[in-house]
mmCIF file of C-alpha atoms and ligand atoms in Angstrom:
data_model
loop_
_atom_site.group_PDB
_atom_site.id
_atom_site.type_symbol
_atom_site.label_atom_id
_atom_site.label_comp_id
_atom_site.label_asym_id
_atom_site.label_seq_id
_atom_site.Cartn_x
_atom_site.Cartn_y
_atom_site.Cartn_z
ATOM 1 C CA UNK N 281 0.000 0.000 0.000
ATOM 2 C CA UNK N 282 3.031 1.945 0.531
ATOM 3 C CA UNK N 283 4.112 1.585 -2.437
ATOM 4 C CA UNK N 284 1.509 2.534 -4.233
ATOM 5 C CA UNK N 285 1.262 5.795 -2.082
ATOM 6 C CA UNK N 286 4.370 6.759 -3.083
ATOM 7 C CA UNK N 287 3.712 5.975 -6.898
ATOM 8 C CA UNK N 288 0.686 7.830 -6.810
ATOM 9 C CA UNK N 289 2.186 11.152 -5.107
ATOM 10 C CA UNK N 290 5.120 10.533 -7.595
ATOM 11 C CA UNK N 291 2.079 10.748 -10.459
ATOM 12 C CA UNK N 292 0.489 13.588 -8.963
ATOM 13 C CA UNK N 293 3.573 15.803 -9.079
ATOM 14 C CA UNK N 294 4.560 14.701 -12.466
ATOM 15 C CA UNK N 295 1.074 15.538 -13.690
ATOM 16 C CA UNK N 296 1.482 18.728 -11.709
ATOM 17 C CA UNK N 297 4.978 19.529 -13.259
ATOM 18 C CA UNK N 298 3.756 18.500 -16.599
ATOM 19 C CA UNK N 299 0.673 21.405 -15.857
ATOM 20 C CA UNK N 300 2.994 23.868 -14.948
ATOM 21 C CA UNK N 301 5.219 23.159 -17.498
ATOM 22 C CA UNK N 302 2.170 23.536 -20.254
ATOM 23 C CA UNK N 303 1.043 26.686 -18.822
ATOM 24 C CA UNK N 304 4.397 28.181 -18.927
ATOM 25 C CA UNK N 305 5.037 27.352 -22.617
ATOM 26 C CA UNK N 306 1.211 28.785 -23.431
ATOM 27 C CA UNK N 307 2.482 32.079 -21.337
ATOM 28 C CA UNK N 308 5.398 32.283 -23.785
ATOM 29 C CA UNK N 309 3.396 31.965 -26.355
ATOM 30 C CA UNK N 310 0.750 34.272 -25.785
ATOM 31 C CA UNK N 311 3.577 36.505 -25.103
ATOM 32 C CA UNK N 312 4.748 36.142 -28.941
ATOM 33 C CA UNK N 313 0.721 36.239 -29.819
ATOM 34 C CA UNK N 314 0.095 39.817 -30.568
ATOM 35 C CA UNK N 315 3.522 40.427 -32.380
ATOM 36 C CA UNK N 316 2.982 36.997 -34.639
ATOM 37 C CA UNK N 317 -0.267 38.419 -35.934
ATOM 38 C CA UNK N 318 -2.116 35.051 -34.177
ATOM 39 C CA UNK N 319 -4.888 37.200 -32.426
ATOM 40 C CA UNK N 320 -7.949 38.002 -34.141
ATOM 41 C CA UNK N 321 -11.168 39.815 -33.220
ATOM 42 C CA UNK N 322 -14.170 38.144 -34.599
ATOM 43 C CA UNK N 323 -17.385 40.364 -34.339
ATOM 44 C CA UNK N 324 -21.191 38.782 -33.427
ATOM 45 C CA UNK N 325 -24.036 40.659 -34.490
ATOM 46 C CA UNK N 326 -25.989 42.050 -31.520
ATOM 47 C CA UNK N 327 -30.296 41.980 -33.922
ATOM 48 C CA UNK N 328 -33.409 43.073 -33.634
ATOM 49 C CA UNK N 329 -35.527 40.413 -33.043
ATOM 50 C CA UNK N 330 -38.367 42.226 -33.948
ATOM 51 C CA UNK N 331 -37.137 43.567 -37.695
ATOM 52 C CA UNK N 332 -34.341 40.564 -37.807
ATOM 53 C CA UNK N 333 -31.588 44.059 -38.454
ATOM 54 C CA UNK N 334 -28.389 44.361 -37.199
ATOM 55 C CA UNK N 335 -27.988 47.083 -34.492
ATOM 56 C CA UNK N 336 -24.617 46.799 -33.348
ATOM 57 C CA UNK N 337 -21.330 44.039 -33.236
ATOM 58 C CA UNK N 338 -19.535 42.428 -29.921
ATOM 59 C CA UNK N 339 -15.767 42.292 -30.213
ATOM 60 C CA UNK N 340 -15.040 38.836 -29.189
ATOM 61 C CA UNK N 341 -11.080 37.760 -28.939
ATOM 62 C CA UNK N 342 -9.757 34.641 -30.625
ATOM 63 C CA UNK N 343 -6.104 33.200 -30.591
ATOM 64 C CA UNK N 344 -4.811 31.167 -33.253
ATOM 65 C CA UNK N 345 -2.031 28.767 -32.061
ATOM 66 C CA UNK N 346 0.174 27.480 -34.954
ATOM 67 C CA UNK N 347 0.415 24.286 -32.837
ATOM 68 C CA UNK N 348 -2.970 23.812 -30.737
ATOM 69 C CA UNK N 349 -5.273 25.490 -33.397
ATOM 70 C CA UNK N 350 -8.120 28.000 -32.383
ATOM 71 C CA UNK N 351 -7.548 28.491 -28.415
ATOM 72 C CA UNK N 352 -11.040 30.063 -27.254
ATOM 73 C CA UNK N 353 -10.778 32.760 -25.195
ATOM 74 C CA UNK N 354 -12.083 31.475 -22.156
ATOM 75 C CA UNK N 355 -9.062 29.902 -22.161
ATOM 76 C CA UNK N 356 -6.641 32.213 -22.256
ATOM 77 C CA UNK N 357 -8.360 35.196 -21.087
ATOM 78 C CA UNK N 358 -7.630 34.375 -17.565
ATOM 79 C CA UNK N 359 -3.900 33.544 -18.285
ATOM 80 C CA UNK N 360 -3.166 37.157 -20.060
ATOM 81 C CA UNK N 361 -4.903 38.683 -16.751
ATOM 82 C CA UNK N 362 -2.750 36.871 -14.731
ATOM 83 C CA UNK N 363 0.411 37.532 -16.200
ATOM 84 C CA UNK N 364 -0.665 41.276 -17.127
ATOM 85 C CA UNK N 365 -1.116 40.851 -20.943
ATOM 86 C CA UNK N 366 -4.645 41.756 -21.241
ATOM 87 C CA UNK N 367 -3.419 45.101 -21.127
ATOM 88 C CA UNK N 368 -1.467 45.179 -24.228
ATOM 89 C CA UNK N 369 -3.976 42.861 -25.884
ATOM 90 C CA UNK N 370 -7.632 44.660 -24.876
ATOM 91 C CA UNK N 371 -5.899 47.806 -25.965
ATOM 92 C CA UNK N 372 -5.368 46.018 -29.377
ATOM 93 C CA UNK N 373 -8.731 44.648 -29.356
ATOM 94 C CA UNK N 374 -10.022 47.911 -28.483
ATOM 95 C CA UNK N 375 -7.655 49.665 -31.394
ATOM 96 C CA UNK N 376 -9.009 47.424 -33.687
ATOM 97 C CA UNK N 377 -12.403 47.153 -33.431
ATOM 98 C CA UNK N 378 -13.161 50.816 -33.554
ATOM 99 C CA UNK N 379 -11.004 50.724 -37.002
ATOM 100 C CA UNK N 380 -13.250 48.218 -37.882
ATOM 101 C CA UNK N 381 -16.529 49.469 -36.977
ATOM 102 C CA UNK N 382 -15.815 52.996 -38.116
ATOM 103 C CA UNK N 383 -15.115 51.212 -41.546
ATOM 104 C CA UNK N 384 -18.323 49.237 -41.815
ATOM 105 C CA UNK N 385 -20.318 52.761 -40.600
ATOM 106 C CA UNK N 386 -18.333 55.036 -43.731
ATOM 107 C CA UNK N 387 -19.979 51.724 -45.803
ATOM 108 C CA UNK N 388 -23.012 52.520 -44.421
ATOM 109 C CA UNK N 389 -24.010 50.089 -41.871
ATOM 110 C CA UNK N 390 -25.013 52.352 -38.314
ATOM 111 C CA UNK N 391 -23.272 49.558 -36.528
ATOM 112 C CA UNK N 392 -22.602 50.136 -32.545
ATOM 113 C CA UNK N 393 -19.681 48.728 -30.957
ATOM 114 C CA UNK N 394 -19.674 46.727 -27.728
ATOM 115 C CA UNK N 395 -16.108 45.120 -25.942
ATOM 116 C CA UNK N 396 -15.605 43.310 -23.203
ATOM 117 C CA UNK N 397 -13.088 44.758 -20.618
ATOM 118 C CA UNK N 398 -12.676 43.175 -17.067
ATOM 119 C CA UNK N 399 -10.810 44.791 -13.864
ATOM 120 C CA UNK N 400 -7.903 43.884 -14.677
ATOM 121 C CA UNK N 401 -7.300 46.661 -17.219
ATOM 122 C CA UNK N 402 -8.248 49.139 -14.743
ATOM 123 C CA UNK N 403 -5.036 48.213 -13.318
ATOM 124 C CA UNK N 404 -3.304 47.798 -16.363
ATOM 125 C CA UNK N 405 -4.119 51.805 -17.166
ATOM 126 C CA UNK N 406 -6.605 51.458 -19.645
ATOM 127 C CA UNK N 407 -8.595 54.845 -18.808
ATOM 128 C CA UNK N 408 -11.160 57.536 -20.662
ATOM 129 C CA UNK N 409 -8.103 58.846 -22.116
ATOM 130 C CA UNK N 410 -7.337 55.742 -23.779
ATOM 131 C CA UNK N 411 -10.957 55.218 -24.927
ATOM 132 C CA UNK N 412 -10.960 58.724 -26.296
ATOM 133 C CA UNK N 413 -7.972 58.579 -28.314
ATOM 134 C CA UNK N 414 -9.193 54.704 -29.920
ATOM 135 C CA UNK N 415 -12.726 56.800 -30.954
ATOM 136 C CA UNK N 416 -10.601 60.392 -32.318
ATOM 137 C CA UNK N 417 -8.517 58.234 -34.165
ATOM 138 C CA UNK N 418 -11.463 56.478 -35.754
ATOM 139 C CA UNK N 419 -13.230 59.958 -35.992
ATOM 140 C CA UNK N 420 -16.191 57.416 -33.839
ATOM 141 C CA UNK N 421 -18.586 59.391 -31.555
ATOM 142 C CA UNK N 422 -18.599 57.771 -28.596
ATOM 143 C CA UNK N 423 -22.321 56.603 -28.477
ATOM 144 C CA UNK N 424 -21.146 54.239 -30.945
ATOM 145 C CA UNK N 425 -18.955 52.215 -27.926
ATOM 146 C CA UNK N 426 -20.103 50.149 -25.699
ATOM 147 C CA UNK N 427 -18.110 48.408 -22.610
ATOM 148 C CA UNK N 428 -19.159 45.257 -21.328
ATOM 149 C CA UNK N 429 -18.103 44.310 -17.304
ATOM 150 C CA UNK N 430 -19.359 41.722 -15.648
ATOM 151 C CA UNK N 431 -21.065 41.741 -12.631
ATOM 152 C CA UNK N 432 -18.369 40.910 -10.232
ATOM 153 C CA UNK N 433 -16.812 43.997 -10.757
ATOM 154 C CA UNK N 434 -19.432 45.847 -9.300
ATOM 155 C CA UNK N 435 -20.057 43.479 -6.161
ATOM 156 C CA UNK N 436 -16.637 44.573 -5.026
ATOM 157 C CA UNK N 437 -18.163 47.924 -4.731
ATOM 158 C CA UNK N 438 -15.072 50.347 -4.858
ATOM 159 C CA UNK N 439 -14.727 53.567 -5.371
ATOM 160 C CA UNK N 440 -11.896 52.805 -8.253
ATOM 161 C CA UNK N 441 -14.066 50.966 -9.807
ATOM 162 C CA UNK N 442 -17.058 54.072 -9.263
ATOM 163 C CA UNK N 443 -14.301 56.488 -10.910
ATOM 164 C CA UNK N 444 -13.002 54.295 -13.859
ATOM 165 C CA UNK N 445 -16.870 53.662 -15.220
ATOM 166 C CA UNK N 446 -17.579 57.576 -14.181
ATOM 167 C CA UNK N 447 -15.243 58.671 -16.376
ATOM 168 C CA UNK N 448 -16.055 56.120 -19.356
ATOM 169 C CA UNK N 449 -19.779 57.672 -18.985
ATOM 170 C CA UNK N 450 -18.835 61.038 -18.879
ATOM 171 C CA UNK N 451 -17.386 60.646 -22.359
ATOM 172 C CA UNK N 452 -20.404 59.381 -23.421
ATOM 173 C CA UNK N 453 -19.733 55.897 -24.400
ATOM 174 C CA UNK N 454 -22.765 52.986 -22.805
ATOM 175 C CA UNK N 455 -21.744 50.559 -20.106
ATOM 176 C CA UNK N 456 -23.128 47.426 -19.735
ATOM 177 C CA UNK N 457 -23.468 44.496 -17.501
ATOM 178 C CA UNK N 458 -22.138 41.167 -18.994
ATOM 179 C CA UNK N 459 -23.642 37.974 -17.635
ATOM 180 C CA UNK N 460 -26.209 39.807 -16.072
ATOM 181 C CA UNK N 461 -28.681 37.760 -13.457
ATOM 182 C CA UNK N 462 -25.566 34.589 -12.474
ATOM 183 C CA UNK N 463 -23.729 36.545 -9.892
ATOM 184 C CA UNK N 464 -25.495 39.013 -7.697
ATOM 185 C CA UNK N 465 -26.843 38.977 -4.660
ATOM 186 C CA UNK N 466 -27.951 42.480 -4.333
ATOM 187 C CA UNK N 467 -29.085 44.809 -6.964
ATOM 188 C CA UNK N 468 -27.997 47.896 -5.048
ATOM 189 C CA UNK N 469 -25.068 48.650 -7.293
ATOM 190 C CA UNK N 470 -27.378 49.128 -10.042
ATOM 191 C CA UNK N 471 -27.934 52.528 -8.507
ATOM 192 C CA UNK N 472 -24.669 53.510 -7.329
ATOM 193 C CA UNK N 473 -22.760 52.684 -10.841
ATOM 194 C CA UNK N 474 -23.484 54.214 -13.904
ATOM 195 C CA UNK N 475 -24.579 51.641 -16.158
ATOM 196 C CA UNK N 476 -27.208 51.738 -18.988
ATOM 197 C CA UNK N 477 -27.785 48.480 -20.204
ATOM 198 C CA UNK N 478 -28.160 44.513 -18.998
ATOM 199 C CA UNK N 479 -26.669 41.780 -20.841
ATOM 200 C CA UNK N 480 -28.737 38.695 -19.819
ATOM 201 C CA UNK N 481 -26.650 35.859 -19.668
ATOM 202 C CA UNK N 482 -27.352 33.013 -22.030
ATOM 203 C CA UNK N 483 -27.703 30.657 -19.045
ATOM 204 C CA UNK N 484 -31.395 31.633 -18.628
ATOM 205 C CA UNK N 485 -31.858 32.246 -21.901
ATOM 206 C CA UNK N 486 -31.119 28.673 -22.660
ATOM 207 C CA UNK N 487 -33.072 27.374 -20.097
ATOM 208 C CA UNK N 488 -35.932 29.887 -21.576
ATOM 209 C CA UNK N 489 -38.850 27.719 -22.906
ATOM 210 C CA UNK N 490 -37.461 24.673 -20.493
ATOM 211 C CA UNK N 491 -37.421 25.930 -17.338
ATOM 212 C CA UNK N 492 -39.769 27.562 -15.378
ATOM 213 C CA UNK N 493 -37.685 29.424 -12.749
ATOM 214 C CA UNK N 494 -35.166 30.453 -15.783
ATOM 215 C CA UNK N 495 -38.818 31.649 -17.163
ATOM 216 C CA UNK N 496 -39.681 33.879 -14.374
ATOM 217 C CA UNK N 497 -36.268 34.911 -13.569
ATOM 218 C CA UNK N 498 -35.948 36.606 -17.169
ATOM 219 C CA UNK N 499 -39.494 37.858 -16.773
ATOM 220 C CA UNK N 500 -38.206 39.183 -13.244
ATOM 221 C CA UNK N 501 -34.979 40.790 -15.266
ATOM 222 C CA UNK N 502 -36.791 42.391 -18.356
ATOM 223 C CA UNK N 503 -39.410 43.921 -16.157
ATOM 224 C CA UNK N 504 -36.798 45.663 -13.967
ATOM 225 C CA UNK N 505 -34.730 46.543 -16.538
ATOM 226 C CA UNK N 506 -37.643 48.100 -17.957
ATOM 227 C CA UNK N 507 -38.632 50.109 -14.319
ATOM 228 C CA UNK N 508 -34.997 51.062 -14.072
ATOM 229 C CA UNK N 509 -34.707 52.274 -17.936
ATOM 230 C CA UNK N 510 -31.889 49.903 -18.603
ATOM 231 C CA UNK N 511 -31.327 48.477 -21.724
ATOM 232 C CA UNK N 512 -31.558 45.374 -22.378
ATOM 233 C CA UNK N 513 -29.287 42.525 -24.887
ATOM 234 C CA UNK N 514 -30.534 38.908 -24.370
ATOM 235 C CA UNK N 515 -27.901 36.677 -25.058
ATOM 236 C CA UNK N 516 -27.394 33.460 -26.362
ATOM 237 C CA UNK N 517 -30.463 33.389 -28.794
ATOM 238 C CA UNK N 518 -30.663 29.965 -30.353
ATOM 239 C CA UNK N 519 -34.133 28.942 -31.491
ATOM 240 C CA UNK N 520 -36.684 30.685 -32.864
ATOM 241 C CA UNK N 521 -39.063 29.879 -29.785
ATOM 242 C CA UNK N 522 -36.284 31.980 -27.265
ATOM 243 C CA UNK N 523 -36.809 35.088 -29.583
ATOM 244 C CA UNK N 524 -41.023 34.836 -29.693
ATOM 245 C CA UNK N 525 -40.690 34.343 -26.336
ATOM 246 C CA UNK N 526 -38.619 37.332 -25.351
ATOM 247 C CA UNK N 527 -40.439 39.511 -28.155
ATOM 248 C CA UNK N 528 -43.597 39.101 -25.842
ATOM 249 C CA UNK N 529 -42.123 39.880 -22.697
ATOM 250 C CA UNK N 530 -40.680 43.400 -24.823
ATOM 251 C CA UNK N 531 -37.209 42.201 -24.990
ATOM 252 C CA UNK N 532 -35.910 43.448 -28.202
ATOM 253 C CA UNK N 533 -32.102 43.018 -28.591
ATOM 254 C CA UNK N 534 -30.874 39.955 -28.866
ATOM 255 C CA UNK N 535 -27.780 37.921 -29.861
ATOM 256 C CA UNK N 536 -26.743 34.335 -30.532
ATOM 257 C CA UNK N 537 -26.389 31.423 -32.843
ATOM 258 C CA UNK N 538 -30.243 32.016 -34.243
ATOM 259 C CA UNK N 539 -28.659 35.084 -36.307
ATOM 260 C CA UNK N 540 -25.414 34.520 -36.590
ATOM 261 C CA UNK N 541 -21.836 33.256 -34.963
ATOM 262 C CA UNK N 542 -18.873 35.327 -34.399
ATOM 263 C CA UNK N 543 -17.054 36.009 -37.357
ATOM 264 C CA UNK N 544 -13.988 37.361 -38.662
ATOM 265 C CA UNK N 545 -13.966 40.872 -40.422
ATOM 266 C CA UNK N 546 -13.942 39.673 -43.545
ATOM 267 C CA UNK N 547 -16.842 36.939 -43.308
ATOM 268 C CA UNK N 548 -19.225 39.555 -41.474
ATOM 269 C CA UNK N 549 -18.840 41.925 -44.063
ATOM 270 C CA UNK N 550 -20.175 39.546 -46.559
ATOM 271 C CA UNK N 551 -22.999 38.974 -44.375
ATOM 272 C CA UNK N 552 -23.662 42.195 -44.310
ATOM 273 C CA UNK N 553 -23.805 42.880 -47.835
ATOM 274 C CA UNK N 554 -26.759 39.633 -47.664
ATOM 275 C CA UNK N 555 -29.286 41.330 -45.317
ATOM 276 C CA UNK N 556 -32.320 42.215 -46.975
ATOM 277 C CA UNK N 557 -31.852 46.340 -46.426
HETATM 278 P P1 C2E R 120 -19.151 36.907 -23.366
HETATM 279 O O1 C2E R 120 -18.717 38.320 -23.346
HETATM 280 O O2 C2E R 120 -20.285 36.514 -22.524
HETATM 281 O O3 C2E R 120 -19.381 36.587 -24.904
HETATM 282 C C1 C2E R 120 -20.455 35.852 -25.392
HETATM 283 C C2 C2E R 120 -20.023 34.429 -25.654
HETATM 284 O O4 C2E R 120 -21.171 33.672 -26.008
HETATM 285 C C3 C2E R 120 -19.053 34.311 -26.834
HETATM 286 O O5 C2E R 120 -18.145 33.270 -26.506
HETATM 287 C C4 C2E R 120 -19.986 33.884 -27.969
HETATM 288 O O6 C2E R 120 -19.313 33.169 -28.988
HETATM 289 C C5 C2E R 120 -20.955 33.012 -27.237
HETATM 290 N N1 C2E R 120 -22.244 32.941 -27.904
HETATM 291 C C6 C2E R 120 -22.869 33.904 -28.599
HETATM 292 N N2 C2E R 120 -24.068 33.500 -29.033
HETATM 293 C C7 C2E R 120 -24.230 32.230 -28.589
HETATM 294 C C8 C2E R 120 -25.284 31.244 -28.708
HETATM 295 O O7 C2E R 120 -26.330 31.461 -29.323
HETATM 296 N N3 C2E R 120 -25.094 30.052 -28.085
HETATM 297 C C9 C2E R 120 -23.949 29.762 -27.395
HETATM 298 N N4 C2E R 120 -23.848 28.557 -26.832
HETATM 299 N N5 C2E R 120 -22.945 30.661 -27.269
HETATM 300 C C10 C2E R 120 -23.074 31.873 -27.852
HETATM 301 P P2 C2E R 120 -16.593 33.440 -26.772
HETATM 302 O O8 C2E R 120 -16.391 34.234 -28.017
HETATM 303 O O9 C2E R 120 -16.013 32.081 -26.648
HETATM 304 O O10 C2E R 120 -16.110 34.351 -25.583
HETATM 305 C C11 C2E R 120 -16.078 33.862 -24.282
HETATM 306 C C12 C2E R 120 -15.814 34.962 -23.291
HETATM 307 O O11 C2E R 120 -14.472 35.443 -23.404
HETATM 308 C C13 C2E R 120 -16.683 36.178 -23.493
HETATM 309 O O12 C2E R 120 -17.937 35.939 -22.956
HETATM 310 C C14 C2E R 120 -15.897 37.226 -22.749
HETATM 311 O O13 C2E R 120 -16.169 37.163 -21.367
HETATM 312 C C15 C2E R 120 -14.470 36.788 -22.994
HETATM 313 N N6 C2E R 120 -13.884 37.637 -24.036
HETATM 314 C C16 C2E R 120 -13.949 37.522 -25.379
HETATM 315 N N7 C2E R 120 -13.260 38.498 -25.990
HETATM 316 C C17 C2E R 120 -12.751 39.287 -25.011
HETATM 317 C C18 C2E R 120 -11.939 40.472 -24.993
HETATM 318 O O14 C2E R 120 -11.551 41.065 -26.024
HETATM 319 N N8 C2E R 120 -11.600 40.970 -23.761
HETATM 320 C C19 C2E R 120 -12.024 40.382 -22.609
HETATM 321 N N9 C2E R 120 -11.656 40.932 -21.442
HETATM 322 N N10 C2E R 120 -12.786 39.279 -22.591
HETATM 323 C C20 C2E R 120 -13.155 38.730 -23.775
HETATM 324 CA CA1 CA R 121 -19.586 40.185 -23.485
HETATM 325 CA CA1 CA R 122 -22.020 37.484 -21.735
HETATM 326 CA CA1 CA R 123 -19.252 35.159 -20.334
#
């Protein structure tokens, strides 16, 4: 039995090297990412279920490994917080998808913007100033933008945090919640930060037509939203049933895999150039 003990701790910490060992070479790599040209934003259409038009794109990271193939970014999101790259990276996303946008609205599609940035870049110095010089550059008003936080941010309740989205808002650019409804467990920061709009997570919307409590907890979320005047995206939109059924309760905006996937530049902008106009 001993033996075996022994074997199995001796298993353990090889597995555990062999982990550590992986993450490091997936660090260096990520490192080389941005200057290799392997990142790539792919853009989802955020509809109107009601006229089946686009309203506006999310920015959604993706990372290319030569080796591994397509790494999604749940993945390696976490890792480029951890080591500090997000900075460099959600600056580049940022960078980018304002070029792109601001192209697609000189072709003539109103398009909004939306991109995810996390707390992380608040410590990595990404600021108003930053967000003012992406939208100059791009000549983009700053309606156009929209930044996505999740939830979590705001249950920390800081005043950093208070200051940073302050002076987002202040420039006039919309904040929203990502993965609204999975984390809180008080609503109060709704009125202390200065958000505008409620991303439901897909979650519920999933679970839409299924299950009941997902079924009244989206009812729960649209109605507040509505009290509140936040605006609401429902995320996750798969079947046709999902949209009827937020259409009725007055839930407009939607995204998911019912309209379309994430897709590079290139492949959106032919499926722009097939919506009926
Ligand atoms: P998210 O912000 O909640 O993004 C929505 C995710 O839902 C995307 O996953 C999208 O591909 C997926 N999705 C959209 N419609 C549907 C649908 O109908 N069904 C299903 N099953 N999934 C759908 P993705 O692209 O893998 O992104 C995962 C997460 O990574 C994002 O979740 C976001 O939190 C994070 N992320 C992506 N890009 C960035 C970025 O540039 N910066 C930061 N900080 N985070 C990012
Ligand atoms: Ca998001
Ligand atoms: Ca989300
Ligand atoms: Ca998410």
């Amino acid at each position: 039995a001993k033996q075996s003990g022994r074997n199995q701790a001796h298993f353990f910490t090889a597995a555990m090297q062999e982990q550590a060992n992986q993450r490091m070479t997936l660090e260096q790599d990520l490192r080389q990412a941005l200057a290799r040209d392997q990142l790539e934003v792919y853009y989802q259409p955020i509809m109107s279920g009601r006229t089946r038009s686009i309203k506006g794109v999310e920015a959604l990271l993706r990372w290319h490994h030569p080796e591994r193939g397509p790494i999604p970014p749940d993945h390696f999101i976490p890792l480029a917080e951890e080591t500090g790259l997000i900075g460099e990276i959600g600056r580049w996303v940022l960078d980018t998808a304002c070029a792109q946008v601001a192209h697609w609205r000189s072709q003539g599609w109103p398009l909004y913007l939306s991109v995810n940035i996390s707390e992380r870049q608040r410590e990595l110095g990404l600021n108003d100033k930053c967000v003012a010089t992406a939208l100059e550059q791009n000549d983009l008003p700053a309606h156009v933008l929209m930044l996505e936080i999740t939830e979590g941010l705001l249950l920390q309740d800081s005043e950093d945090t208070l200051n940073w989205l302050q002076g987002f808002k202040a420039l006039g650019v919309s904040l929203a919640i990502d993965d609204f409804g999975t984390g809180y467990s008080s609503l109060s920061y709704l009125k202390r930060f200065p958000v505008d709009t409620l991303k439901i997570d897909r979650e519920f919307i999933n679970d839409l037509d299924s299950d009941r409590y997902a079924h009244s907890l989206v009812k729960a979320i649209i109605s507040m939203a509505a009290s509140l005047d936040l605006r609401l995206v429902a995320e996750g939109v798969e079947t046709e049933q999902q949209c009827k059924t937020l259409l009725d309760q007055q839930c407009v905006l939607m995204q998911g895999f019912l309209f379309c996937r994430p897709l590079p530049a290139a492949d959106l902008t032919d499926w722009l150039a097939s919506q009926p106009s």
